[in-house]
XYZ file of C-alpha atoms in Angstrom:
528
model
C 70.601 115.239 78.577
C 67.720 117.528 79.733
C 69.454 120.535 80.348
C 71.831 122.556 77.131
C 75.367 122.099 77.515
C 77.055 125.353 78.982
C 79.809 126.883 78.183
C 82.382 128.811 80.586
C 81.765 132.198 80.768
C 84.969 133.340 80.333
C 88.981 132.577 79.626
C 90.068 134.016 83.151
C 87.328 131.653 84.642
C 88.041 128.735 82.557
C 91.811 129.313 83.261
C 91.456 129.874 87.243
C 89.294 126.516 87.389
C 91.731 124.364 85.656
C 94.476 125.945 87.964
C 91.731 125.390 91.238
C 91.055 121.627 89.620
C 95.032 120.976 90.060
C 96.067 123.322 92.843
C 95.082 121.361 96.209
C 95.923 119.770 99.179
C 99.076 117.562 97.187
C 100.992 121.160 96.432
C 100.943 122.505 100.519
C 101.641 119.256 102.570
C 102.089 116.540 100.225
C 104.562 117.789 98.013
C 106.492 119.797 101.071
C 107.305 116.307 102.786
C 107.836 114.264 99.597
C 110.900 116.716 98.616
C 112.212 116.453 102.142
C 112.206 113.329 102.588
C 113.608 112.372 98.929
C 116.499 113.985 98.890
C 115.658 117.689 98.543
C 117.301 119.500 95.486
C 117.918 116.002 93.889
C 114.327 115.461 94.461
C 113.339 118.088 91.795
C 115.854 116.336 89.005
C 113.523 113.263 88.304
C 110.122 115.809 89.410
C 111.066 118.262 86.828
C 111.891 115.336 84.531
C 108.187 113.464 85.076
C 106.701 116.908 84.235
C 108.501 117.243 80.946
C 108.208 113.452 79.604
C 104.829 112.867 81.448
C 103.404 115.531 82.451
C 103.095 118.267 80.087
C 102.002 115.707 77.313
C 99.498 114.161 79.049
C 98.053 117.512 80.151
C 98.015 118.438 76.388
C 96.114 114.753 75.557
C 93.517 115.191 77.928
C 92.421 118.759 77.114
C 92.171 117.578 73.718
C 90.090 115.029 74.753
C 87.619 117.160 76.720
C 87.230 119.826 73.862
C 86.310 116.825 71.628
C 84.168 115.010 73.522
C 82.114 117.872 74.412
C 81.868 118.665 70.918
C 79.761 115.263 70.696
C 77.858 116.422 74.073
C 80.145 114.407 76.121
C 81.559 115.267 79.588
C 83.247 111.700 80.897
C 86.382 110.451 80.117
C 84.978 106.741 78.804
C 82.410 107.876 75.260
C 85.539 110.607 74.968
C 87.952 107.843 74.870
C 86.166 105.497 72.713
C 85.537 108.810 70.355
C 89.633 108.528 69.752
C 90.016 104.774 69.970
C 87.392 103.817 66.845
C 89.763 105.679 64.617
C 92.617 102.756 65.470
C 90.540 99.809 66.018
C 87.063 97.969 65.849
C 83.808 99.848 67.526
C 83.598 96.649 69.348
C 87.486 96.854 70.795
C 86.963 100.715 71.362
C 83.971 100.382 73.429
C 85.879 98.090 76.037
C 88.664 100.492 76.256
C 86.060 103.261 76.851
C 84.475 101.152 79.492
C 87.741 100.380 81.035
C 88.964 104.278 80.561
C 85.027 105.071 82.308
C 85.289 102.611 84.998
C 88.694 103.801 86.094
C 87.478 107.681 85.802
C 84.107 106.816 88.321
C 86.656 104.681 90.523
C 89.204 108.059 91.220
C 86.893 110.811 90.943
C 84.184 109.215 93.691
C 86.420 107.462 96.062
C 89.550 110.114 96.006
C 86.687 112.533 97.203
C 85.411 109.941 99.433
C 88.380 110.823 101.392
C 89.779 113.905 100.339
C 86.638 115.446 101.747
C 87.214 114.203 104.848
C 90.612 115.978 104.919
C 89.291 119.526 103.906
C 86.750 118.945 106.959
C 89.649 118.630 109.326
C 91.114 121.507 107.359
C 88.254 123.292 108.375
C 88.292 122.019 111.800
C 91.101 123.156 112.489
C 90.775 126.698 111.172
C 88.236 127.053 113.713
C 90.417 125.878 116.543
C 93.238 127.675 115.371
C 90.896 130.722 115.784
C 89.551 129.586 119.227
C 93.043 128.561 120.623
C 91.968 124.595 121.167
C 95.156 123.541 120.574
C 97.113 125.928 121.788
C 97.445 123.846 125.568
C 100.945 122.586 125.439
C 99.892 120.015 128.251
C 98.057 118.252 125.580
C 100.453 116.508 122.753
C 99.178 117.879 119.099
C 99.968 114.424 118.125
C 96.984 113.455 121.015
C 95.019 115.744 119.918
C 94.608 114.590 116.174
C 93.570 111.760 117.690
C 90.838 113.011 119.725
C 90.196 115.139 116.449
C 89.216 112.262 113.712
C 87.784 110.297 116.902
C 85.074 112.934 117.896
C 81.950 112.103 115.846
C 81.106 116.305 116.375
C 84.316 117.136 114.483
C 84.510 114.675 112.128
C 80.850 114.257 110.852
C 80.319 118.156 111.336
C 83.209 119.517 109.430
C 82.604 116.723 107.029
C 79.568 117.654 106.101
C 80.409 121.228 105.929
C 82.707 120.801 102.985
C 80.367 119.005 101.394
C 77.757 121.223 101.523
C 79.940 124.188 99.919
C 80.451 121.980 97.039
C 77.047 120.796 96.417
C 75.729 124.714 96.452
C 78.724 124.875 93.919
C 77.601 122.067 91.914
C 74.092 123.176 91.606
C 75.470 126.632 90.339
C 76.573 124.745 87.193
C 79.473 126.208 85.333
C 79.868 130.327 85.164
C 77.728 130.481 88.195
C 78.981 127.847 90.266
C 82.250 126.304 89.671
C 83.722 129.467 87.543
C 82.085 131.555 90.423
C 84.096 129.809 93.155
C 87.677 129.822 91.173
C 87.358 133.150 91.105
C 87.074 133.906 94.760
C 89.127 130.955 95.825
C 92.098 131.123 93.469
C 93.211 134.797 94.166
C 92.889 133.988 98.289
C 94.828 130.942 97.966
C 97.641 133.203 96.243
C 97.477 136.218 98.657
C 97.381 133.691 101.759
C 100.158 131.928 100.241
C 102.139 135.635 100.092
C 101.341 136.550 103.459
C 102.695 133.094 104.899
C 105.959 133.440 102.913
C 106.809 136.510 104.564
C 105.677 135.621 108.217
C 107.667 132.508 107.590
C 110.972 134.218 106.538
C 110.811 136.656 109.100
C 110.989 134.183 112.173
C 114.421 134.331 112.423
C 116.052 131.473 114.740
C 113.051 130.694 117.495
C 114.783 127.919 118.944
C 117.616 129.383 121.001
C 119.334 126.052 121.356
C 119.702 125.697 117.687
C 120.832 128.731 116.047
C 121.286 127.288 112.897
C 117.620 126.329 112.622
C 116.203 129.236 110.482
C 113.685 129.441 107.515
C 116.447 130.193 105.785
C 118.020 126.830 106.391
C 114.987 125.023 105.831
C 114.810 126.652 102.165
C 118.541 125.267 101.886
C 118.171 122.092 103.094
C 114.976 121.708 100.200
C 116.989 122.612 97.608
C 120.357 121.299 98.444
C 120.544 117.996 96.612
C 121.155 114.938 98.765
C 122.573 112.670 96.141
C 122.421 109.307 98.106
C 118.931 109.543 98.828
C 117.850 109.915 95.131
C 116.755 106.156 94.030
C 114.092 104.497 91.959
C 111.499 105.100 95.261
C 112.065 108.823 94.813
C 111.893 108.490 91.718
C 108.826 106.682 91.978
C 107.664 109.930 93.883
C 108.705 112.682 91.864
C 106.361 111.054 89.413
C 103.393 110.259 91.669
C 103.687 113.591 92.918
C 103.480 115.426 89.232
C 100.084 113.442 88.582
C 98.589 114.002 91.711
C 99.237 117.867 91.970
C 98.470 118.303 88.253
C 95.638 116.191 88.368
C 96.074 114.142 85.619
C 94.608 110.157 85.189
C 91.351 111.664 86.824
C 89.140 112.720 83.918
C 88.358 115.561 85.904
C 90.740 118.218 83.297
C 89.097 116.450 80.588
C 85.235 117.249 82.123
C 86.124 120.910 81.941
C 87.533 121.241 78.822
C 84.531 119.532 77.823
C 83.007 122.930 78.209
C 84.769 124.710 75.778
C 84.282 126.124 72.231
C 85.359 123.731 69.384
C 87.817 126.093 68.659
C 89.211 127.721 71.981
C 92.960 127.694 72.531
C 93.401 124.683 74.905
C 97.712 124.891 74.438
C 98.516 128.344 75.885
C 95.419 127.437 78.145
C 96.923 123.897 79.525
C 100.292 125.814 79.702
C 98.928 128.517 82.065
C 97.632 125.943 84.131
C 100.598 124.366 84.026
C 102.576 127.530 85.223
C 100.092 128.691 88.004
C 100.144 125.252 89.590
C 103.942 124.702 89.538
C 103.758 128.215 91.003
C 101.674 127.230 93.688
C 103.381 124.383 94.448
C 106.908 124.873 94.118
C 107.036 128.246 95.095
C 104.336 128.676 97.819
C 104.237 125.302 99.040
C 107.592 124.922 99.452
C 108.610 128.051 101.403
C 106.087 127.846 104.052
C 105.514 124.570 105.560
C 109.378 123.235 105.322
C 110.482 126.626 106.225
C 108.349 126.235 109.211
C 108.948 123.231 110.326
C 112.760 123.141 110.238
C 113.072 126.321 111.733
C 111.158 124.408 115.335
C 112.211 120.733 114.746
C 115.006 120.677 112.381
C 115.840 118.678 110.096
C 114.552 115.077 111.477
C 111.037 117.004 111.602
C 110.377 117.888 108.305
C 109.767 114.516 106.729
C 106.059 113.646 108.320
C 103.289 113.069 106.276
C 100.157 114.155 106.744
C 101.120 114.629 110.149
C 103.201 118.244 109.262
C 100.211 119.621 108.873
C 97.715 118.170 111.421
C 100.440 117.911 113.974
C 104.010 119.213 113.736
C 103.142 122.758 112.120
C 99.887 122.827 115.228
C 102.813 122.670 117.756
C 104.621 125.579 115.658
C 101.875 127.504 116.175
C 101.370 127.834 119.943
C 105.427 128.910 120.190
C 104.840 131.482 117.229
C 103.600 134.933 117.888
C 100.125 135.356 116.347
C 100.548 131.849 116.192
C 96.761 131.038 115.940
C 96.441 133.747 113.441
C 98.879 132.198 111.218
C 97.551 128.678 112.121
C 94.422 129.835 110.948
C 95.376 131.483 107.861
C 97.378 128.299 107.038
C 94.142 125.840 107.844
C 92.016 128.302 105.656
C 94.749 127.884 102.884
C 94.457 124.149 102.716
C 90.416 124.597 102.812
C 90.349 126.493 100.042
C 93.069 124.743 97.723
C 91.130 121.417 98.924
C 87.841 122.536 98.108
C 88.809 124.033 94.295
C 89.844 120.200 93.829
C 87.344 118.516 95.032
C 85.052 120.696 93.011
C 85.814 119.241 89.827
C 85.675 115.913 91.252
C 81.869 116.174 92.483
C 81.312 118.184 88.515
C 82.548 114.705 86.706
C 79.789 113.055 88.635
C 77.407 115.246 88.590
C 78.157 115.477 84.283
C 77.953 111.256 84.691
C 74.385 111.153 86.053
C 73.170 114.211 83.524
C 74.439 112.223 81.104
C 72.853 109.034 81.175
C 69.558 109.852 83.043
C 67.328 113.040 82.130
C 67.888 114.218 85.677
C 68.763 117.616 86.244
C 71.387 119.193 87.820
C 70.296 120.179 90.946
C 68.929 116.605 91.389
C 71.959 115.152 89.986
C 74.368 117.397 92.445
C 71.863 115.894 95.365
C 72.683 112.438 94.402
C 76.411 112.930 94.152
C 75.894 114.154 97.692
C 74.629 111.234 98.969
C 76.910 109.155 97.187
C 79.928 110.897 98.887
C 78.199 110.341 102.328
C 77.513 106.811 101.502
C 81.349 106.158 100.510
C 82.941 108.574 102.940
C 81.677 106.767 105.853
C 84.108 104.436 106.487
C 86.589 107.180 106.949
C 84.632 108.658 109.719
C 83.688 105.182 111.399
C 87.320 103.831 111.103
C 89.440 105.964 113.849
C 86.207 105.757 115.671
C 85.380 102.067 115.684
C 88.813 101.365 116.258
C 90.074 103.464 118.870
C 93.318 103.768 116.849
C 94.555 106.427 114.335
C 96.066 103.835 111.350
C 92.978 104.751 109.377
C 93.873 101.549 106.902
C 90.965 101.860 105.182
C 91.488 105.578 104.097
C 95.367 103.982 103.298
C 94.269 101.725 101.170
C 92.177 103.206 99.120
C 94.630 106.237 98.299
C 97.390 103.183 97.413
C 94.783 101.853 95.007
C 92.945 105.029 93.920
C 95.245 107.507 94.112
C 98.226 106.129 92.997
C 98.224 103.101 91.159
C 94.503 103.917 89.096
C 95.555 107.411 87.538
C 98.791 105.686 86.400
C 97.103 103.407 84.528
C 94.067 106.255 83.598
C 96.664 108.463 82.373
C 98.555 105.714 80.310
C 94.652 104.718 78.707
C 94.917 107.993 77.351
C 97.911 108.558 76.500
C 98.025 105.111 74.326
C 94.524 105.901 72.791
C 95.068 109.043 71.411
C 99.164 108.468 70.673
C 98.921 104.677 68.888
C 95.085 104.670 67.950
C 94.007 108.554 67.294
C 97.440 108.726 65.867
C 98.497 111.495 63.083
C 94.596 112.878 63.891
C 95.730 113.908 67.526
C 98.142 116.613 66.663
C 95.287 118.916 64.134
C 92.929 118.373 67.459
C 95.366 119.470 69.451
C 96.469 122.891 67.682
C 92.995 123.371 66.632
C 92.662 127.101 67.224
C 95.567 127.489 69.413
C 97.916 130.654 69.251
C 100.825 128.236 69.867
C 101.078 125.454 67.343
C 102.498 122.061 69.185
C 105.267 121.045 66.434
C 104.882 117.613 64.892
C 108.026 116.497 66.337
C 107.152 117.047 69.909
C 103.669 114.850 69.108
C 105.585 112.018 67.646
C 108.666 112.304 70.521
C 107.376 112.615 73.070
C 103.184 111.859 73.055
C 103.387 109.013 70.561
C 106.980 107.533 72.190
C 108.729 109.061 74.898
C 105.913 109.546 77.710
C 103.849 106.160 77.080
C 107.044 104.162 76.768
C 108.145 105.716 80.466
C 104.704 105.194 81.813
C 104.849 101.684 80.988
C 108.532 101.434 82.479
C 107.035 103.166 85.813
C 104.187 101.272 85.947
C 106.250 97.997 86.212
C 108.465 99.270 87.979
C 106.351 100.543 90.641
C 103.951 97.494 90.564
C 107.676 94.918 91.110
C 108.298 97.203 94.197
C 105.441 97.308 96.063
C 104.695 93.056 95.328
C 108.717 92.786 97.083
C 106.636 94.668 100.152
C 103.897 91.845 100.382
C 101.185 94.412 98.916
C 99.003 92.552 96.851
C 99.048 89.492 99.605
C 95.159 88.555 100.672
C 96.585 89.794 103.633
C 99.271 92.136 103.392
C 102.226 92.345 105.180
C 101.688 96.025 106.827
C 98.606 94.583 108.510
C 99.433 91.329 109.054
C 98.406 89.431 112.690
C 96.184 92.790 113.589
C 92.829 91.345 113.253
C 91.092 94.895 114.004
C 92.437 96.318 111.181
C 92.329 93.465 108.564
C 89.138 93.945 107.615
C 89.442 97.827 106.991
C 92.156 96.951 104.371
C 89.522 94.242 102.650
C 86.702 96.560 102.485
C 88.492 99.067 101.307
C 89.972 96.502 98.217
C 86.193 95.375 97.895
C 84.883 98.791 97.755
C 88.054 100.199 95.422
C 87.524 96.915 92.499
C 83.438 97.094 93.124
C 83.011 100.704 92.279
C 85.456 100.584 89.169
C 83.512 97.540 87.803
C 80.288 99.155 88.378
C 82.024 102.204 86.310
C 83.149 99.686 83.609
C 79.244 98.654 83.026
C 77.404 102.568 83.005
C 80.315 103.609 80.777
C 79.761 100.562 78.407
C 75.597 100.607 78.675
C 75.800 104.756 78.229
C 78.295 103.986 74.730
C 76.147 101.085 73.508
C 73.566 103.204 73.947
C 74.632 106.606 72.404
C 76.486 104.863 69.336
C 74.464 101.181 69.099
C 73.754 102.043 64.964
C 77.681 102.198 64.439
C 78.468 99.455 66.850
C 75.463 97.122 64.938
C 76.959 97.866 61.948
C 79.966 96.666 62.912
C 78.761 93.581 64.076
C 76.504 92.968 60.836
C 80.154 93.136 58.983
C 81.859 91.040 61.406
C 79.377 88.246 61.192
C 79.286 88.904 57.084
């Protein structure tokens, strides 16, 4: 590396940009729609349960592994994981695990951001036409005007860029004055905004005269009531998704900034707090506006969309409410922000990749992660475009791959390396300089049994449901006989497997490279 290795400047920082890296777009639309459409209060049973056995370790394993590996001067997941896996087996054995663990960790970090930028431009898009009223028509459908939205090369390319200029000024700031910077601003707005939309929400009363019943109120109740029959193994399946993707674990990304900590700073009260203020974000905050919302105008059939309770549903809230495109804007601006403090840690784990295994500096290194996100995020904006449609396969695809099924098997990498191979080392690593001491028993329960054990179980599980649905057909069975949107879902599966294995080689020439006496040596006694 050409540049020293900073630090962060302080805990509050360091604490508010772990909480940024996790709080996102997943805990104000995604989770919102996955508890109401999984069976409410019975969907929290098995998503409190997946942050307990899965969660909360693997949160624990991967600070440890940061704090580690930046000990050594490393700030990706794969040298960190081979660090931990030479203590269990071979250098030789280690390094392909590393590889694998690297290629995986280049795979999520780049192509989740590939589109997850996208989103935080439309975010932004639509804070700006909340402000200007451009929705507000109600002869124009909200659902049409999405459309029109991600089809209008002004909008799209425009607001697109936008984000990603705010993070590459970010980037270039390195650490305290760039990333630690921004989690200071960011983090406190998204908590105030998140205040000021609870209240507005609870005080609509019944605005649908029809439906009396149809309040906030109700719409809290009919999250939390548990719906028994609709808990299954999909929900299930969902509650654990969900705690991975909103705690943003099985990325790498929590382990690059705990890479920047002292050898001795407390990372078990600090992966607690982030813990806490995410949950609080999420749980709390996310679930009391958007639901709320939306229940209160659609009821209860209109609570369960997607991505569309955002882009569309809560839109056609907002022209009935009063200050409606104040609050539309204040609720775009929310999901900019919360966006942006996650994709920020995303575009950091690049930028740390290139520093690491080029003497490029970080301004030139944030440059080329910049035109790596353009050169991967353009599919997204050609798609809806090119097509005419709004499936947007290849952006589908991608997250299936990406951001489901890769940090599953990320996250279980880890968990294995440091549980079965790191072994009895992991726990001392862990506690190292912490306030709170994590007790022996909970190591051996839960991080060397419990959580890998369930991970595996899930992992099956999950991969046996979605081969029932035809998904890993050449052509699957959600696309099949539409020939303009076939090849969307192959590119994106070419793009997905080509950048992991492209990952899988850096990560194993950067190892080689940084530990070739050790690995030599171990081939010398092999051969002997």
């Amino acid at each position: 590396m050409s540049e020293k290795r900073e630090n962060w400047g302080s805990k509050l920082g360091l604490v508010l940009a772990m909480a940024g890296n996790a709080v996102g777009l997943g805990n104000f639309w995604r989770y919102p729609y996955q508890a109401a459409k999984n069976g409410g209060g019975a969907f929290m049973l098995p998503y409190f349960g997946a942050l307990i056995l899965m969660g909360i370790p693997l949160m624990l394993v991967e600070w440890s592994l940061g704090r580690m590996g930046g000990k050594y001067g490393h700030g990706t997941l794969g040298p960190m994981v081979y660090l931990q896996a030479r203590e269990g087996v071979k250098p030789r054995t280690a390094i392909l695990i590393g590889s694998l663990a690297g290629g995986l960790a280049l795979g999520v970090t780049l192509l989740v951001n590939s589109y997850y930028n996208h989103i935080i431009g439309w975010t932004m898009g639509y804070t700006v036409l909340s402000l200007t009223g451009a929705y507000m028509d109600a002869n124009i459908s909200t659902g049409q005007f999405f459309v029109d939205y991600i089809q209008n090369p002004v909008y799209v390319f425009g607001f697109w860029l936008l984000a990603l200029t705010v993070l590459l000024f970010t980037a270039m700031g390195g650490i305290q004055k760039g990333v630690e910077r921004m989690a200071k601003i960011l983090m406190p707005t998204i908590y105030v905004f998140g205040i000021i939309l609870i209240i507005r929400t609870l005080t609509l009363g019944a605005p649908n005269p029809a439906q009396p019943d149809w309040t906030p109120i109700a719409g809290l109740n009919f999250i939390w009531s548990p719906r028994w029959s609709d808990l299954n193994w999909a929900a299930t399946m969902a509650a654990c998704g969900q705690i991975f993707f909103t705690l943003s674990i099985g990325m790498g990304i929590i382990c690059n900034y705990a890479s920047y900590l002292k050898p001795d700073d407390d990372i078990v009260l600090s992966g607690f707090t982030t813990v806490a203020l995410n949950e609080l974000a999420e749980v709390i905050l996310g679930g009391t506006i958007a639901i709320p919302i939306a229940y209160a105008f659609l009821g209860p059939d209109g609570v369960g969309a997607s991505i569309g309770l955002s882009f569309i549903a809560l839109p056609s809230l907002f022209r009935e409410m009063g200050f409606g495109n104040i609050v539309g804007a204040m609720w775009f601006l929310l999901l900019s922000f919360a966006g942006l403090t996650s994709a920020i840690a995303m575009y950091n784990y690049l930028v740390a990749l290139i520093m690491e295994n080029t003497s490029t500096h970080r301004r030139n290194a944030s440059l080329m992660v910049f035109l790596g996100y353009i050169v991967v995020g353009l599919p997204v904006a050609l798609e809806p475009i090119l097509t005419k449609t709004a499936d947007l396969m290849y952006f589908t695809e991608v997250d299936n791959w990406v951001g489901n099924y890769f940090l599953f098997v990320l996250g279980l990498t880890e968990i294995i390396v440091t549980g079965w191979l790191y072994r009895e080392k992991g726990l001392p690593e862990i506690n190292r300089g912490s306030y709170w001491k994590i007790p022996s028993w909970f190591y051996k329960v839960f991080i060397q049994a419990i959580t890998p054990i369930l991970m595996i179980v899930v992992l099956v599980m999950y991969t046996i449901d979605t081969a029932k649905k035809g998904y890993y057909k050449f052509i699957p069975d959600f696309v099949a006989g539409n020939d303009v949107l076939i090849p969307w879902v192959q590119a994106g599966r070419v793009v997905v497997f080509g950048v992991v294995a492209i990952g899988c080689v850096i990560t194993y020439i950067s190892i080689k490279r940084t530990y070739r006496e050790e690995l030599e040596k171990n081939e010398v006694i092999i051969r002997l």
